[in-house]
Coordinates of C-alpha atoms in Angstrom, one line a residue:
X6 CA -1.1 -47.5 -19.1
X7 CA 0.7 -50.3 -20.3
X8 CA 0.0 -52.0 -17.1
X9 CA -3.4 -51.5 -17.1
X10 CA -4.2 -53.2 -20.4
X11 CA -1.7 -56.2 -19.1
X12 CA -4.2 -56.4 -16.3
X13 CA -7.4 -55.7 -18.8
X14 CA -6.1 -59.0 -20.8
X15 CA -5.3 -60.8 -18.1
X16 CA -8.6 -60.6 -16.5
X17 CA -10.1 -61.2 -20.3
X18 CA -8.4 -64.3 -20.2
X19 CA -10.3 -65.6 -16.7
X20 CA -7.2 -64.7 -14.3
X21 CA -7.7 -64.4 -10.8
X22 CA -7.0 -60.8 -9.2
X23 CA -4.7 -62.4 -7.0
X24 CA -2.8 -64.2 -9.8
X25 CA -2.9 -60.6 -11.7
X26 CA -1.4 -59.3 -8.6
X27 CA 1.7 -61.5 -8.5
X28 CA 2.4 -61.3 -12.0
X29 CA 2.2 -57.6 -13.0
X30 CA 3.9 -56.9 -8.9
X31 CA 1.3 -54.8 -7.7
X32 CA -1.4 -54.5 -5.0
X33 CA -4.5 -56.9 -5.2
X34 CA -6.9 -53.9 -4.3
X35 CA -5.4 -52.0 -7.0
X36 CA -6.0 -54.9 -9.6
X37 CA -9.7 -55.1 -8.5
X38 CA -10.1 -51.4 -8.2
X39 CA -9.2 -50.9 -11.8
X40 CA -11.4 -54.1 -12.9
X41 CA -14.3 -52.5 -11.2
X42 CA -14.1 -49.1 -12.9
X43 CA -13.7 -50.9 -16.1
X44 CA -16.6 -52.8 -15.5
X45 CA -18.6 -49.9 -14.5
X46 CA -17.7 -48.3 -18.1
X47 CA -18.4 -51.2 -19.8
X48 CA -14.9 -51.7 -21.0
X49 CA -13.3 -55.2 -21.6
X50 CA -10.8 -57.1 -23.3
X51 CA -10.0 -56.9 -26.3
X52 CA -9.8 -53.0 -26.5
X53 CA -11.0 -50.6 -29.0
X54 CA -8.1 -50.0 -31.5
X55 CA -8.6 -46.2 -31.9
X56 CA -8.6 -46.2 -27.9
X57 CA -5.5 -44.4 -26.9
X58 CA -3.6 -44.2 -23.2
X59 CA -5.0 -41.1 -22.4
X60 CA -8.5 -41.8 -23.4
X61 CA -8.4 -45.0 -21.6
X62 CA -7.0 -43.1 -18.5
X63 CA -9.7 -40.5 -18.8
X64 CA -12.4 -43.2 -19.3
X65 CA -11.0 -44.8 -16.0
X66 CA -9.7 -41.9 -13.6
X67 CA -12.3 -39.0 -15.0
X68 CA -13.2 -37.1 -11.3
X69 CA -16.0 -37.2 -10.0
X70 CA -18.7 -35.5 -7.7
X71 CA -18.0 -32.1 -9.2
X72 CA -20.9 -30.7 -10.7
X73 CA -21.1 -27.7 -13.6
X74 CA -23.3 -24.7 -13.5
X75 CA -24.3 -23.1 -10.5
X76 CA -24.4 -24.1 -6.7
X77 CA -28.1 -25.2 -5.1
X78 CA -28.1 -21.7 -2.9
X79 CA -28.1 -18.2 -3.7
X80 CA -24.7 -16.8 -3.4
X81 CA -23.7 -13.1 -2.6
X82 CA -22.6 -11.1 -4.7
X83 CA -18.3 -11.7 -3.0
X84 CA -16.9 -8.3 -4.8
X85 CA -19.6 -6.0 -3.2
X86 CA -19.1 -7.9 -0.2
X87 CA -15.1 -7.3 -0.3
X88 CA -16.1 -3.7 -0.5
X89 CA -18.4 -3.4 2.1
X90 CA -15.7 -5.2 4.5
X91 CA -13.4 -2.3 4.0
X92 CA -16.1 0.0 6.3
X93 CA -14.9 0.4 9.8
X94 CA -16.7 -2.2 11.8
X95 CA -18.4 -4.0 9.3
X96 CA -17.6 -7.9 10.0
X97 CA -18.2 -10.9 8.2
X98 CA -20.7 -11.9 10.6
X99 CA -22.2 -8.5 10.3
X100 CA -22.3 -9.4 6.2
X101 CA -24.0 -13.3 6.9
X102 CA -26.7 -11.6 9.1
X103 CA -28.0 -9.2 6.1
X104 CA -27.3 -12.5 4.0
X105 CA -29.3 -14.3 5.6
X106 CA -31.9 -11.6 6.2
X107 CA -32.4 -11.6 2.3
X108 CA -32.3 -15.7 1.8
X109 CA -33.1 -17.4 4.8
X110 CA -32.4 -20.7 3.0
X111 CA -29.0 -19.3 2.3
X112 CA -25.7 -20.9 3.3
X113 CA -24.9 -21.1 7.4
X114 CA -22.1 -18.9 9.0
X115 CA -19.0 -21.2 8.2
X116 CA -19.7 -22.3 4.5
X117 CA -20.6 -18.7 4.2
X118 CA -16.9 -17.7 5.2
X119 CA -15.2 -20.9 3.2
X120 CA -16.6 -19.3 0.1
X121 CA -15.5 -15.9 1.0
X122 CA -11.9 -16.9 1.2
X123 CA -11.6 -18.9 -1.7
X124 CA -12.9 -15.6 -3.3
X125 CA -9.9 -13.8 -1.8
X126 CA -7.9 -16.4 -3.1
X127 CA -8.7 -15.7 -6.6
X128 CA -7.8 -12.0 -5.5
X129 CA -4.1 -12.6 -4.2
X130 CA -2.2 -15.6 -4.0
X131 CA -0.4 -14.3 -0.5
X132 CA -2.1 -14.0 2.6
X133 CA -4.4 -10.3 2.2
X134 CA -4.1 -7.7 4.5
X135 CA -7.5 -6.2 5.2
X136 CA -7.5 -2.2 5.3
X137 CA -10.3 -0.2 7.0
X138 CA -11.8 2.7 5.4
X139 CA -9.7 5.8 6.1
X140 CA -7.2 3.8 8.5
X141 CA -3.9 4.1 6.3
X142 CA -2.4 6.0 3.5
X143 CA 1.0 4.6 2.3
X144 CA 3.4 7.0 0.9
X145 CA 7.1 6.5 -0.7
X146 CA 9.0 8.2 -3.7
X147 CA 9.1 5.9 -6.9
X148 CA 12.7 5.6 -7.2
X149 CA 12.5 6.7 -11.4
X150 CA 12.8 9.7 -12.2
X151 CA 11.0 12.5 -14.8
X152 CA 13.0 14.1 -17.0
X153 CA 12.5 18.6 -17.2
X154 CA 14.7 20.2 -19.8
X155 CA 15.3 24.1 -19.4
X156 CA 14.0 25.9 -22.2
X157 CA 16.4 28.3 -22.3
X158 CA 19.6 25.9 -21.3
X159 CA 18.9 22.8 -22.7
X160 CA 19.9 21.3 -19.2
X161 CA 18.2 18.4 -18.4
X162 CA 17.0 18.0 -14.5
X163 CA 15.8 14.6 -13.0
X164 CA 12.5 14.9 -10.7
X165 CA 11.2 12.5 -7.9
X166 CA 7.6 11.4 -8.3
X167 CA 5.9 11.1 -4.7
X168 CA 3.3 8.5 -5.0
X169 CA 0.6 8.1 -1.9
X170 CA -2.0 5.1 -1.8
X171 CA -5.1 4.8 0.7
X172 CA -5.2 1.4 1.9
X173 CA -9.2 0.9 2.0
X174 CA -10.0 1.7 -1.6
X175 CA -6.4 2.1 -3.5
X176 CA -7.1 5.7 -4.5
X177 CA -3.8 7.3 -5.6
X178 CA -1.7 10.6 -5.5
X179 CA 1.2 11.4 -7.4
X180 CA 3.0 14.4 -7.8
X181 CA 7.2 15.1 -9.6
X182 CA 9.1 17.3 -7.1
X183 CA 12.4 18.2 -7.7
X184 CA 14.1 16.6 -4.6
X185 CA 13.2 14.4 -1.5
X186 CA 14.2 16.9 1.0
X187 CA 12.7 17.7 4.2
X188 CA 10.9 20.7 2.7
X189 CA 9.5 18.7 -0.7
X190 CA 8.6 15.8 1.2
X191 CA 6.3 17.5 3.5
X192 CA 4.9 20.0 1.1
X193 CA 4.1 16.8 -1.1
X194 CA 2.2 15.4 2.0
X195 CA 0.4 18.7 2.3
X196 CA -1.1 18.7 -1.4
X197 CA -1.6 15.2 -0.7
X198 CA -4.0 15.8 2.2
X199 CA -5.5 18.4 0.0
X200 CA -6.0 15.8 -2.9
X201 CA -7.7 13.6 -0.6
X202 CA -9.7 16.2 0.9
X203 CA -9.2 14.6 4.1
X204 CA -6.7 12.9 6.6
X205 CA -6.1 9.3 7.6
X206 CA -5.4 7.6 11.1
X207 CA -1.7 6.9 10.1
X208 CA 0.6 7.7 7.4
X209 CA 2.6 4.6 6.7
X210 CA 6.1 5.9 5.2
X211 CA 9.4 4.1 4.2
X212 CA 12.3 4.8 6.2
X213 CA 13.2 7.8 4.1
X214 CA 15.9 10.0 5.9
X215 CA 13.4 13.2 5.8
X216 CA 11.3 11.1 7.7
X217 CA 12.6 8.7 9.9
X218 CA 15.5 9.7 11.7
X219 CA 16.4 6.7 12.9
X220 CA 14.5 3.3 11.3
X221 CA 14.1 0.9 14.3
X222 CA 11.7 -2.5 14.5
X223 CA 10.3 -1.5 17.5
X224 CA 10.7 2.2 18.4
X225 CA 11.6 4.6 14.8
X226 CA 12.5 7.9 15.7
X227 CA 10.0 10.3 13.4
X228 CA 12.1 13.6 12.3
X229 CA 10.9 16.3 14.6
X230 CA 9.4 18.7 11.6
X231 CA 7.6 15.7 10.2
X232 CA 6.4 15.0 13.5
X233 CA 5.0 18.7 13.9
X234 CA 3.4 18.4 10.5
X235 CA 1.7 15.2 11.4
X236 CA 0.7 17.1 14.7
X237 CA -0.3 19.6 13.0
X238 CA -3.2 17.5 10.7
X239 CA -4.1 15.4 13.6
X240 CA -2.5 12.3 11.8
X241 CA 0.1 9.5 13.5
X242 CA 3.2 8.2 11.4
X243 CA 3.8 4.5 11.9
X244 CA 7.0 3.8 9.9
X245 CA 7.4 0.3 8.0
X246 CA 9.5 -1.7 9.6
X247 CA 13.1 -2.1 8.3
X248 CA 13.0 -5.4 6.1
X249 CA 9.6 -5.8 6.1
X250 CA 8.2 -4.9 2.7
X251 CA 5.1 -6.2 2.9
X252 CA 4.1 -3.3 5.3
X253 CA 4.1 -0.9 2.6
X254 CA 2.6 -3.4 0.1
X255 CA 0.1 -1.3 -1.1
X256 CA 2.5 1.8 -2.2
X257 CA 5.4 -0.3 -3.7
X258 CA 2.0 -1.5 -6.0
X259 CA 1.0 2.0 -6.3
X260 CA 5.1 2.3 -7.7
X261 CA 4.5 -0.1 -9.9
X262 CA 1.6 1.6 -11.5
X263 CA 3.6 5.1 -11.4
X264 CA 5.9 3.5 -13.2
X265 CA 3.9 2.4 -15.9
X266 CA 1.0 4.6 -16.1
X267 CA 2.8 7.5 -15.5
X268 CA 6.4 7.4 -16.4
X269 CA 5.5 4.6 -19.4
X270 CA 2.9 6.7 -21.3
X271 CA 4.7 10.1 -20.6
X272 CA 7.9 8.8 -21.7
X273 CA 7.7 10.4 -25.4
X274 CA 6.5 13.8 -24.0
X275 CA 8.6 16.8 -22.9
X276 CA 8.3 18.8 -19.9
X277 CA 10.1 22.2 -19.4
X278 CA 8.9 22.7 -16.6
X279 CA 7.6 21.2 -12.9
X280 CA 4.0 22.4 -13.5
X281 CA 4.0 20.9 -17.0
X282 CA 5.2 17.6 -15.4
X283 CA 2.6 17.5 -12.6
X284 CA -0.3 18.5 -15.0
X285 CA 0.6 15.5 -17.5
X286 CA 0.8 13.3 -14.1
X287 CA -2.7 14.3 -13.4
X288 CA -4.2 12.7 -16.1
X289 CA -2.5 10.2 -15.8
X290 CA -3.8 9.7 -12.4
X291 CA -7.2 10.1 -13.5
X292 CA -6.2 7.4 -15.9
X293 CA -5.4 5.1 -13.0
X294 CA -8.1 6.3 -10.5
X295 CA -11.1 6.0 -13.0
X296 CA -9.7 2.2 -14.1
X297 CA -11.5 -0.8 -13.5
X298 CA -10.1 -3.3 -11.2
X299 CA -10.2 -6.0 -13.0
X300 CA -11.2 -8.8 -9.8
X301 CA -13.5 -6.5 -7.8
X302 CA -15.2 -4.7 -10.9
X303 CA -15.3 -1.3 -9.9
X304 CA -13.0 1.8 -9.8
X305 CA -10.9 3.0 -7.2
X306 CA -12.6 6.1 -7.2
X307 CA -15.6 4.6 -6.9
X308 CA -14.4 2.7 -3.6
X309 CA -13.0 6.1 -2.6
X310 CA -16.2 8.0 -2.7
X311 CA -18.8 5.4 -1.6
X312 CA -15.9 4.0 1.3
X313 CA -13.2 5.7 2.2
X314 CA -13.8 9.4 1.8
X315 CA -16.6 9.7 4.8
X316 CA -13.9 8.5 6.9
X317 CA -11.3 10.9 6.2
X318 CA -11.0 13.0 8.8
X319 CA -11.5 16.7 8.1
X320 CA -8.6 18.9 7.2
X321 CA -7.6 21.6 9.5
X322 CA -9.5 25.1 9.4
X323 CA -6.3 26.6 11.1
X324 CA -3.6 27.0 7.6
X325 CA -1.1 29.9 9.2
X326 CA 2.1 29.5 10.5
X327 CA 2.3 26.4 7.7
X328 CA 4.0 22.8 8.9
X329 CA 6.4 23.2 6.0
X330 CA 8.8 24.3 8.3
X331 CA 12.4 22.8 8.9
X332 CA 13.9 21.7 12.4
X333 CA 17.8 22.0 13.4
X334 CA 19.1 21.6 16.0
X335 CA 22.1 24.1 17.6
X336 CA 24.1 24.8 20.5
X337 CA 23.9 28.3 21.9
X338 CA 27.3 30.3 21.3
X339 CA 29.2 32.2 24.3
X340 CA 27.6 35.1 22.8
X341 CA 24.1 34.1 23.2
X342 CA 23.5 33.5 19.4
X343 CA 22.4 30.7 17.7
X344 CA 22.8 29.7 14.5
X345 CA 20.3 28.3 12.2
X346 CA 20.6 28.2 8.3
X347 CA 24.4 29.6 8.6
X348 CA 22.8 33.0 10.1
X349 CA 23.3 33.4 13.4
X350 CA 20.5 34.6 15.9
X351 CA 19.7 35.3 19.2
X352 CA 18.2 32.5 21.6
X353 CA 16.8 32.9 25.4
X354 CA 19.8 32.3 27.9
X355 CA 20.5 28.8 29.1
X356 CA 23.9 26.8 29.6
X357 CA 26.2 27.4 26.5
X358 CA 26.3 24.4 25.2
X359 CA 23.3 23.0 25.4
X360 CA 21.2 21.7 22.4
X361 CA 18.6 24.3 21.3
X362 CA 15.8 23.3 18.7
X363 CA 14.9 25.7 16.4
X364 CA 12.0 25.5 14.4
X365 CA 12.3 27.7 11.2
X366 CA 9.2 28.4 9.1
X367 CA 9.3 30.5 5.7
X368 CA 9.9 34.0 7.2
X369 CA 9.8 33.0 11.3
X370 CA 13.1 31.8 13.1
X371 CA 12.1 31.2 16.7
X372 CA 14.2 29.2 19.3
X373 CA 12.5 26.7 21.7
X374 CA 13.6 25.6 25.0
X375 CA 11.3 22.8 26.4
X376 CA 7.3 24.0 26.6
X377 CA 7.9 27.6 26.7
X378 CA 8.2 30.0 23.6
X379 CA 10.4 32.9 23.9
X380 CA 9.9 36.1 22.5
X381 CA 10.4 36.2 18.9
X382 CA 13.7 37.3 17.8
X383 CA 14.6 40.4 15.3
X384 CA 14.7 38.9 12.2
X385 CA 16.6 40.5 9.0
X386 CA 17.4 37.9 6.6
X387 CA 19.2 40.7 4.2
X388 CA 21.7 40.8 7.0
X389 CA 24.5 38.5 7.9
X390 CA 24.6 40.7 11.2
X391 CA 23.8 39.4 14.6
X392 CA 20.0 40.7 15.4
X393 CA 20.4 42.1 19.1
X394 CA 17.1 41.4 21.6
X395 CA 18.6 42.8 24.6
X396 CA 16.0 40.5 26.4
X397 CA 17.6 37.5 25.1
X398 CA 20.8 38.5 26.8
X399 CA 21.6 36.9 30.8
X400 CA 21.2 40.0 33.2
X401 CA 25.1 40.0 33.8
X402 CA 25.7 41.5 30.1
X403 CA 22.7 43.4 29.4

């Protein structure tokens, strides 16, 4: 600013622009750029006294062409819009064509877009990922724990919280389990689906062990009773890629607001037991279900009921011989037994040796051998003998 009022006096005084240019070592287009937006403010030498730098910078540099107050054309409502895109097959094209169905003198196709994403810009600063209606659910275990004391030892136990996200309208599930075993991971998908009262296309999990048995960028091996569950529910697993977290953005959010919603406000409460635990988690999820997001103006329950819940598929009728059950995997003894949860049982004859998979469900231990189901073993779980199925046996030893 010093600089300018050099050139201010200069040019007071009746010195040429080029002169002024030489003499202050700057650009001759500069010097007559700033004499001309002087001149267009009716400023000259000598100055005001009370007229500071920055008032003489703002009187000289203030932008312009931006106008206040509302553009010439009727905009959309961009938050019912941002909704609305979440529908399967619904487009932005799809969205201009009803726009411009209700203002013909509205703004054309590409404007119409511009000022769509500078709307998701306020939203997000990263690039957004945009979730159909009952495409994805994200699920992952918190990583904090809830304290349970026992009432009558004083123990204190530690239990996961299970948190599940639907990527179209945010709706969430939460639940405290006690471990993140096979058998609590896919019960807590179960009450999940039940929560929901529906299924998704995909389940998008991390690459928890109980899950994923092997975490791969390009071809993850899915455990084989998660697998059967998913089977069972008509659902597909797509695991998120190892080192990639932005595939399971939405659920690490959905953390974030376990952590804080849930394991924040419960923090001075204690629970003596699991159902205790999941009842106070229940509110809380209410609490975060029936909030107002803050950007879009509506609740996520209201996205899940006007969006996402018509399509959900529908849960199975079929509920017997549940998908809670564990696989493991054995090798058939030289006595035609196999053994499965440290009890040994019989298994159809094939090479000892080879790998059998044995899928065990609550009260039912049956061996499979490739697409074919044997007959169902005698099963006595009060007793650590060998159940004999003289069918089982090769017809040498029968």
């Amino acid at each position: 600013m010093r600089q300018l009022r050099q050139m201010l006096r200069l040019a007071g005084s009746g010195t040429s622009s080029r002169e002024i240019a030489v003499a202050l070592g700057i650009a001759r287009s500069t010097v007559q750029d700033n004499l001309q937006r002087a001149a267009a403010i009716g400023l000259s030498w000598p100055l005001p006294g009370e007229l500071t730098d920055d008032a003489l910078e703002n009187k000289l540099f203030a932008r312009n062409g931006i106008k206040q107050g509302t553009r010439r054309r009727v905009e959309p409502n961009w938050a019912d819009l941002a909704v609305e895109l979440k529908k399967p097959g619904v487009t932005l094209l799809i969205l201009w064509e009803e726009y411009r169905g209700s203002h013909p003198e509205g703004y054309g196709y590409s404007r119409f877009c511009e000022l769509f994403r500078s709307f998701e810009q306020r939203l997000s600063p990263t690039m957004r990922q945009e979730h159909a209606a009952g495409d994805k659910v994200f699920v992952d275990y918190s990583g904090k724990k809830i304290p349970i004391v026992d009432r009558k030892t004083g123990e204190i136990r530690e239990a996961e919280i299970f948190v599940a996200v639907l990527g179209a309208s945010n709706f969430t599930f939460a639940e405290a389990t006690w471990t993140q075993t096979l058998t609590d991971w896919i019960g807590s998908h179960v009450r999940m689906f039940r929560f929901f009262d529906g299924v998704p296309r995909l389940i998008v999990p991390d690459n928890l062990k109980s899950g994923v048995n092997h975490a791969s960028f390009y071809d993850p091996e899915i455990n084989r009773s998660y697998g059967r569950m998913a089977s069972h529910y008509g659902v597909g697993v797509l695991p998120a890629r190892p080192k990639k977290p932005r595939d399971k953005s939405k659920v690490e959010n959905g953390v974030r607001f376990a952590h804080t919603c849930i394991l924040g406000r419960l923090r001075k409460l204690t629970f003596f037991s699991l159902a205790e635990a999941n009842a106070a988690i229940g509110q809380a999820l209410d609490r975060i279900n029936d909030h107002l997001m803050r950007r879009l103006g509506v609740t996520r329950r209201h996205v899940f009921e006007s969006v996402e819940r018509a399509a959900l598929a529908s849960l199975p009728v079929k509920t017997t011989n549940s998908p809670n059950g564990v696989w493991s995997v054995s090798r058939p003894m030289i006595t035609s037994s196999s053994k499965a949860s440290f009890i040994p049982s019989p298994c159809p004859h094939s090479p000892a040796g080879r790998s059998e998979s044995n899928g065990a469900y609550h009260r039912d231990l049956s061996p499979r051998q490739a697409h074919r189901r044997p007959s169902a073993p005698l099963w006595r779980p009060s007793s650590w003998n060998r159940p004999t199925s003289h069918a089982q046996f090769p017809p040498a030893i029968r």
